[in-house]
Each structure stands twice: as C-alpha cells, then as structure tokens.
PDB file of C-alpha atoms in Angstrom:
ATOM      1  CA  MET I 570      12.120  33.524 -32.553  1.00 58.00           C
ATOM      2  CA  SER I 571      12.043  29.895 -31.308  1.00 78.00           C
ATOM      3  CA  THR I 572      10.594  27.195 -33.502  1.00 87.00           C
ATOM      4  CA  TYR I 573       8.261  26.357 -30.727  1.00 92.00           C
ATOM      5  CA  CYS I 574       6.935  29.873 -30.622  1.00 94.00           C
ATOM      6  CA  LYS I 575       6.437  29.912 -34.387  1.00 95.00           C
ATOM      7  CA  SER I 576       4.436  26.560 -34.050  1.00 96.00           C
ATOM      8  CA  ALA I 577       2.319  27.738 -31.089  1.00 97.00           C
ATOM      9  CA  LEU I 578       1.493  30.923 -32.990  1.00 98.00           C
ATOM     10  CA  ASN I 579       0.628  28.972 -36.081  1.00 97.00           C
ATOM     11  CA  GLN I 580      -1.803  26.818 -34.048  1.00 96.00           C
ATOM     12  CA  ILE I 581      -3.342  29.973 -32.570  1.00 98.00           C
ATOM     13  CA  LYS I 582      -3.848  31.348 -36.012  1.00 97.00           C
ATOM     14  CA  ILE I 583      -5.500  28.196 -37.117  1.00 96.00           C
ATOM     15  CA  ALA I 584      -8.001  28.368 -34.343  1.00 96.00           C
ATOM     16  CA  LEU I 585      -8.806  31.936 -34.927  1.00 97.00           C
ATOM     17  CA  LYS I 586      -9.169  31.183 -38.756  1.00 96.00           C
ATOM     18  CA  ALA I 587     -11.760  28.533 -37.733  1.00 96.00           C
ATOM     19  CA  THR I 588     -13.483  30.922 -35.413  1.00 97.00           C
ATOM     20  CA  ALA I 589     -13.756  33.538 -38.132  1.00 96.00           C
ATOM     21  CA  GLU I 590     -15.251  30.926 -40.432  1.00 95.00           C
ATOM     22  CA  ILE I 591     -17.852  30.158 -37.726  1.00 96.00           C
ATOM     23  CA  ILE I 592     -18.530  33.867 -37.368  1.00 96.00           C
ATOM     24  CA  ASP I 593     -19.246  33.900 -41.094  1.00 94.00           C
ATOM     25  CA  LYS I 594     -21.966  31.507 -40.729  1.00 93.00           C
ATOM     26  CA  LEU I 595     -23.647  33.706 -38.008  1.00 93.00           C
ATOM     27  CA  GLU I 596     -26.358  36.412 -38.226  1.00 90.00           C
ATOM     28  CA  GLU I 597     -26.296  39.397 -36.018  1.00 89.00           C
ATOM     29  CA  ALA I 598     -29.303  37.969 -34.226  1.00 91.00           C
ATOM     30  CA  ASP I 599     -27.412  34.992 -33.122  1.00 92.00           C
ATOM     31  CA  LEU I 600     -25.221  37.133 -31.058  1.00 93.00           C
ATOM     32  CA  GLN I 601     -27.952  37.700 -28.607  1.00 92.00           C
ATOM     33  CA  LYS I 602     -28.481  33.937 -27.944  1.00 93.00           C
ATOM     34  CA  ARG I 603     -27.646  32.818 -24.455  1.00 93.00           C
ATOM     35  CA  PRO I 604     -27.813  29.090 -23.659  1.00 90.00           C
ATOM     36  CA  SER I 605     -27.710  29.534 -19.987  1.00 89.00           C
ATOM     37  CA  LEU I 606     -28.929  32.606 -17.979  1.00 90.00           C
ATOM     38  CA  ASN I 607     -25.761  33.010 -16.061  1.00 92.00           C
ATOM     39  CA  LYS I 608     -23.269  32.463 -18.910  1.00 91.00           C
ATOM     40  CA  ARG I 609     -22.042  34.543 -21.827  1.00 94.00           C
ATOM     41  CA  SER I 610     -24.206  34.984 -24.883  1.00 94.00           C
ATOM     42  CA  ILE I 611     -22.857  33.894 -28.243  1.00 95.00           C
ATOM     43  CA  GLY I 612     -21.720  37.430 -28.924  1.00 95.00           C
ATOM     44  CA  GLU I 613     -20.168  38.007 -25.460  1.00 95.00           C
ATOM     45  CA  LEU I 614     -18.210  34.780 -26.110  1.00 97.00           C
ATOM     46  CA  LEU I 615     -16.960  36.031 -29.564  1.00 97.00           C
ATOM     47  CA  GLU I 616     -16.011  39.360 -28.033  1.00 97.00           C
ATOM     48  CA  HIS I 617     -13.966  37.456 -25.431  1.00 97.00           C
ATOM     49  CA  ILE I 618     -12.464  35.239 -27.991  1.00 98.00           C
ATOM     50  CA  ALA I 619     -11.537  38.380 -30.049  1.00 98.00           C
ATOM     51  CA  ILE I 620      -9.516  39.927 -27.274  1.00 98.00           C
ATOM     52  CA  ILE I 621      -7.852  36.783 -25.786  1.00 98.00           C
ATOM     53  CA  CYS I 622      -4.635  37.346 -27.862  1.00 98.00           C
ATOM     54  CA  LYS I 623      -4.242  41.046 -26.563  1.00 98.00           C
ATOM     55  CA  ALA I 624      -5.527  40.619 -23.229  1.00 98.00           C
ATOM     56  CA  ASP I 625      -3.492  37.412 -22.382  1.00 97.00           C
ATOM     57  CA  LEU I 626      -0.469  39.195 -23.954  1.00 98.00           C
ATOM     58  CA  LEU I 627      -0.753  41.965 -21.421  1.00 98.00           C
ATOM     59  CA  ILE I 628      -1.145  39.449 -18.750  1.00 97.00           C
ATOM     60  CA  SER I 629       1.856  37.604 -20.015  1.00 95.00           C
ATOM     61  CA  ASN I 630       3.778  40.920 -19.681  1.00 95.00           C
ATOM     62  CA  GLY I 631       2.797  41.553 -16.007  1.00 96.00           C
ATOM     63  CA  ALA I 632      -0.208  43.826 -16.459  1.00 97.00           C
ATOM     64  CA  THR I 633      -1.884  44.704 -13.161  1.00 97.00           C
ATOM     65  CA  GLN I 634      -5.465  44.100 -12.310  1.00 97.00           C
ATOM     66  CA  GLU I 635      -6.216  47.832 -12.687  1.00 97.00           C
ATOM     67  CA  GLU I 636      -4.534  47.898 -16.074  1.00 98.00           C
ATOM     68  CA  MET I 637      -6.604  44.841 -17.190  1.00 97.00           C
ATOM     69  CA  LYS I 638      -9.778  46.402 -15.999  1.00 97.00           C
ATOM     70  CA  GLU I 639      -8.859  49.497 -18.001  1.00 97.00           C
ATOM     71  CA  PHE I 640      -8.255  47.419 -21.053  1.00 97.00           C
ATOM     72  CA  TYR I 641     -11.378  45.321 -20.668  1.00 96.00           C
ATOM     73  CA  SER I 642     -13.515  48.645 -20.270  1.00 95.00           C
ATOM     74  CA  SER I 643     -11.944  50.086 -23.433  1.00 94.00           C
ATOM     75  CA  VAL I 644     -13.110  47.169 -25.727  1.00 93.00           C
ATOM     76  CA  LEU I 645     -16.360  47.911 -27.656  1.00 90.00           C
ATOM     77  CA  PHE I 646     -17.679  46.084 -30.574  1.00 93.00           C
ATOM     78  CA  LYS I 647     -20.579  47.264 -32.567  1.00 89.00           C
ATOM     79  CA  ASP I 648     -21.147  44.213 -34.859  1.00 91.00           C
ATOM     80  CA  ILE I 649     -19.824  40.932 -36.149  1.00 93.00           C
ATOM     81  CA  LYS I 650     -17.293  42.731 -38.486  1.00 94.00           C
ATOM     82  CA  ASP I 651     -15.759  44.425 -35.516  1.00 95.00           C
ATOM     83  CA  ILE I 652     -15.262  41.051 -33.838  1.00 96.00           C
ATOM     84  CA  LYS I 653     -13.722  39.619 -36.804  1.00 96.00           C
ATOM     85  CA  ASP I 654     -11.328  42.652 -37.201  1.00 97.00           C
ATOM     86  CA  ALA I 655     -10.254  42.336 -33.583  1.00 97.00           C
ATOM     87  CA  LEU I 656      -9.359  38.720 -34.044  1.00 97.00           C
ATOM     88  CA  VAL I 657      -6.944  39.744 -36.839  1.00 97.00           C
ATOM     89  CA  VAL I 658      -5.470  42.908 -35.105  1.00 98.00           C
ATOM     90  CA  ASN I 659      -4.945  41.184 -31.766  1.00 98.00           C
ATOM     91  CA  TYR I 660      -3.357  38.053 -33.243  1.00 98.00           C
ATOM     92  CA  LYS I 661      -1.013  40.311 -35.146  1.00 98.00           C
ATOM     93  CA  CYS I 662      -0.115  42.223 -31.873  1.00 98.00           C
ATOM     94  CA  LEU I 663       0.515  38.879 -30.053  1.00 98.00           C
ATOM     95  CA  LYS I 664       2.693  37.540 -32.903  1.00 97.00           C
ATOM     96  CA  GLU I 665       4.749  40.760 -33.397  1.00 97.00           C
ATOM     97  CA  CYS I 666       5.579  40.864 -29.649  1.00 96.00           C
ATOM     98  CA  TYR I 667       6.381  37.207 -29.380  1.00 96.00           C
ATOM     99  CA  MET I 668       8.633  37.403 -32.474  1.00 94.00           C
ATOM    100  CA  LYS I 669      10.760  40.040 -30.756  1.00 94.00           C
ATOM    101  CA  PHE I 670      11.490  37.851 -27.630  1.00 94.00           C
ATOM    102  CA  THR I 671      14.929  36.421 -27.147  1.00 94.00           C
ATOM    103  CA  GLU I 672      15.274  32.933 -25.843  1.00 94.00           C
ATOM    104  CA  ALA I 673      16.139  34.453 -22.483  1.00 95.00           C
ATOM    105  CA  GLU I 674      13.005  36.635 -22.547  1.00 95.00           C
ATOM    106  CA  LEU I 675      11.016  33.535 -23.350  1.00 96.00           C
ATOM    107  CA  GLN I 676      12.243  31.711 -20.250  1.00 96.00           C
ATOM    108  CA  GLU I 677      11.616  34.691 -18.032  1.00 96.00           C
ATOM    109  CA  SER I 678       9.083  34.097 -15.454  1.00 97.00           C
ATOM    110  CA  ILE I 679       6.068  36.376 -15.268  1.00 97.00           C
ATOM    111  CA  THR I 680       3.557  36.505 -12.481  1.00 97.00           C
ATOM    112  CA  SER I 681      -0.004  37.475 -13.199  1.00 97.00           C
ATOM    113  CA  TYR I 682      -2.060  39.739 -10.865  1.00 96.00           C
ATOM    114  CA  TRP I 683      -3.706  36.642  -9.491  1.00 96.00           C
ATOM    115  CA  GLU I 684      -0.343  35.230  -8.454  1.00 96.00           C
ATOM    116  CA  VAL I 685       0.085  32.537 -11.199  1.00 97.00           C
ATOM    117  CA  THR I 686       3.800  32.336 -12.502  1.00 97.00           C
ATOM    118  CA  TYR I 687       4.679  31.008 -15.883  1.00 98.00           C
ATOM    119  CA  THR I 688       7.507  31.706 -18.248  1.00 97.00           C
ATOM    120  CA  ARG I 689       6.596  33.853 -21.378  1.00 96.00           C
ATOM    121  CA  PHE I 690       6.678  30.750 -23.406  1.00 97.00           C
ATOM    122  CA  GLU I 691       4.303  29.021 -20.949  1.00 97.00           C
ATOM    123  CA  TRP I 692       2.057  32.008 -21.181  1.00 98.00           C
ATOM    124  CA  LEU I 693       2.012  31.623 -25.019  1.00 98.00           C
ATOM    125  CA  LEU I 694       0.797  27.998 -24.454  1.00 98.00           C
ATOM    126  CA  GLU I 695      -1.836  29.209 -22.095  1.00 98.00           C
ATOM    127  CA  ILE I 696      -3.077  31.625 -24.857  1.00 98.00           C
ATOM    128  CA  LEU I 697      -3.179  28.742 -27.272  1.00 98.00           C
ATOM    129  CA  ALA I 698      -5.263  26.590 -24.932  1.00 98.00           C
ATOM    130  CA  HIS I 699      -7.414  29.563 -24.135  1.00 98.00           C
ATOM    131  CA  VAL I 700      -8.264  30.272 -27.683  1.00 98.00           C
ATOM    132  CA  TYR I 701      -8.963  26.630 -28.438  1.00 97.00           C
ATOM    133  CA  HIS I 702     -11.030  26.185 -25.313  1.00 97.00           C
ATOM    134  CA  HIS I 703     -13.429  29.012 -26.180  1.00 97.00           C
ATOM    135  CA  ARG I 704     -13.642  28.079 -29.925  1.00 97.00           C
ATOM    136  CA  GLY I 705     -14.773  24.665 -28.875  1.00 95.00           C
ATOM    137  CA  GLN I 706     -17.156  26.177 -26.442  1.00 95.00           C
ATOM    138  CA  LEU I 707     -18.683  28.306 -29.283  1.00 96.00           C
ATOM    139  CA  HIS I 708     -18.906  25.391 -31.561  1.00 95.00           C
ATOM    140  CA  SER I 709     -20.564  23.229 -28.849  1.00 93.00           C
ATOM    141  CA  MET I 710     -23.115  26.113 -28.060  1.00 93.00           C
ATOM    142  CA  LEU I 711     -23.992  26.431 -31.626  1.00 93.00           C
ATOM    143  CA  VAL I 712     -24.446  22.782 -32.447  1.00 92.00           C
ATOM    144  CA  HIS I 713     -25.966  21.499 -29.114  1.00 91.00           C
ATOM    145  CA  CYS I 714     -28.014  24.438 -28.061  1.00 89.00           C
ATOM    146  CA  TYR I 715     -29.268  25.890 -31.371  1.00 90.00           C
ATOM    147  CA  GLY I 716     -28.795  23.196 -33.873  1.00 86.00           C
ATOM    148  CA  LYS I 717     -26.512  25.386 -35.950  1.00 88.00           C
ATOM    149  CA  ASP I 718     -23.613  23.176 -37.119  1.00 89.00           C
ATOM    150  CA  PRO I 719     -21.254  25.589 -38.965  1.00 89.00           C
ATOM    151  CA  ASN I 720     -19.723  22.581 -40.842  1.00 87.00           C
ATOM    152  CA  ILE I 721     -16.140  23.703 -40.767  1.00 86.00           C
ATOM    153  CA  LEU I 722     -12.921  21.804 -40.121  1.00 78.00           C
ATOM    154  CA  LEU I 723     -11.881  22.638 -36.532  1.00 82.00           C
ATOM    155  CA  PHE I 724      -8.362  20.959 -37.040  1.00 79.00           C
ATOM    156  CA  GLU I 725      -6.184  20.758 -40.147  1.00 76.00           C
TER     157      GLU I 725
END
C-alpha cells in the first residue's frame, strides 16, 4: 500500500477517534437534539458518521444507486454503543480494502452513480474530507447550539 494511503487512513483514524471521544461525552438523550428542524439530529449525524467509511468505500468501488439504497436501509443502530462499534468496524473494512489495492488500482478511475469520477486514491481523500467535515459539524452543533463543549483535541 502506498505511503500516501497509509497517511490518509491514519488521518481518518484520528478523526474517528476524536469522534468516539465526543460520543463518550454524550448521553442517550443528546441523540434526539435537533438544532434545525430540516437537518439531522445529533444521533442521525452520528449514525451518518459511523457509516461513512463503509458507504463511501462502496461508492468508491462503483456501487449503484440501488445498491446504496439497500446498504443504507440495512443500517440500524439501537444506541450509542452501536454507533461507536460501527465507527471501528467500518474503518477496519475501509483500511483492509485499501491496503490490498495495487498502485494501478489506486489510480483507476471510478464513477459514482451520480456521475462524479475520481481515482480510487481521490475517493480515499474524499472519505477523509467527509469524515472531518461531519466531525466538525458535530462539534459545532454541540458547542454552539447546546453549550456542550466536549473539551477534546480535534487535531493531534
């Protein structure tokens, strides 16, 4: 596996670790909080973060819109523990898959079902950006909407 992939995967791991630390500061009741009526609740956002690695991996491997709908409909979390477990399991899945790619496979272009084309390596960078984006969103929601600063380091 390329050094660049290892570095990108490490950064994803760092972001997910910080997300897990934020989760540890939450109570089940916090999951129902919804800062805006037409946006995700904290729990829905956490569920989304928990599946990013797996969902985006499927997309980066060319999953169809129907396959993604099926994947999303199969995801069910009962509580905070399920969400934290999914963070770990889905990251592991992403890492195992990317560790097997050859350099040629990393440079292969894959088109998403909505017609965006990136190389597999670029998809990995997209996954990294996606995780960091939503982790920042979660942190901002907690701090600015609910006055719950988790007091964790977001970057090493």
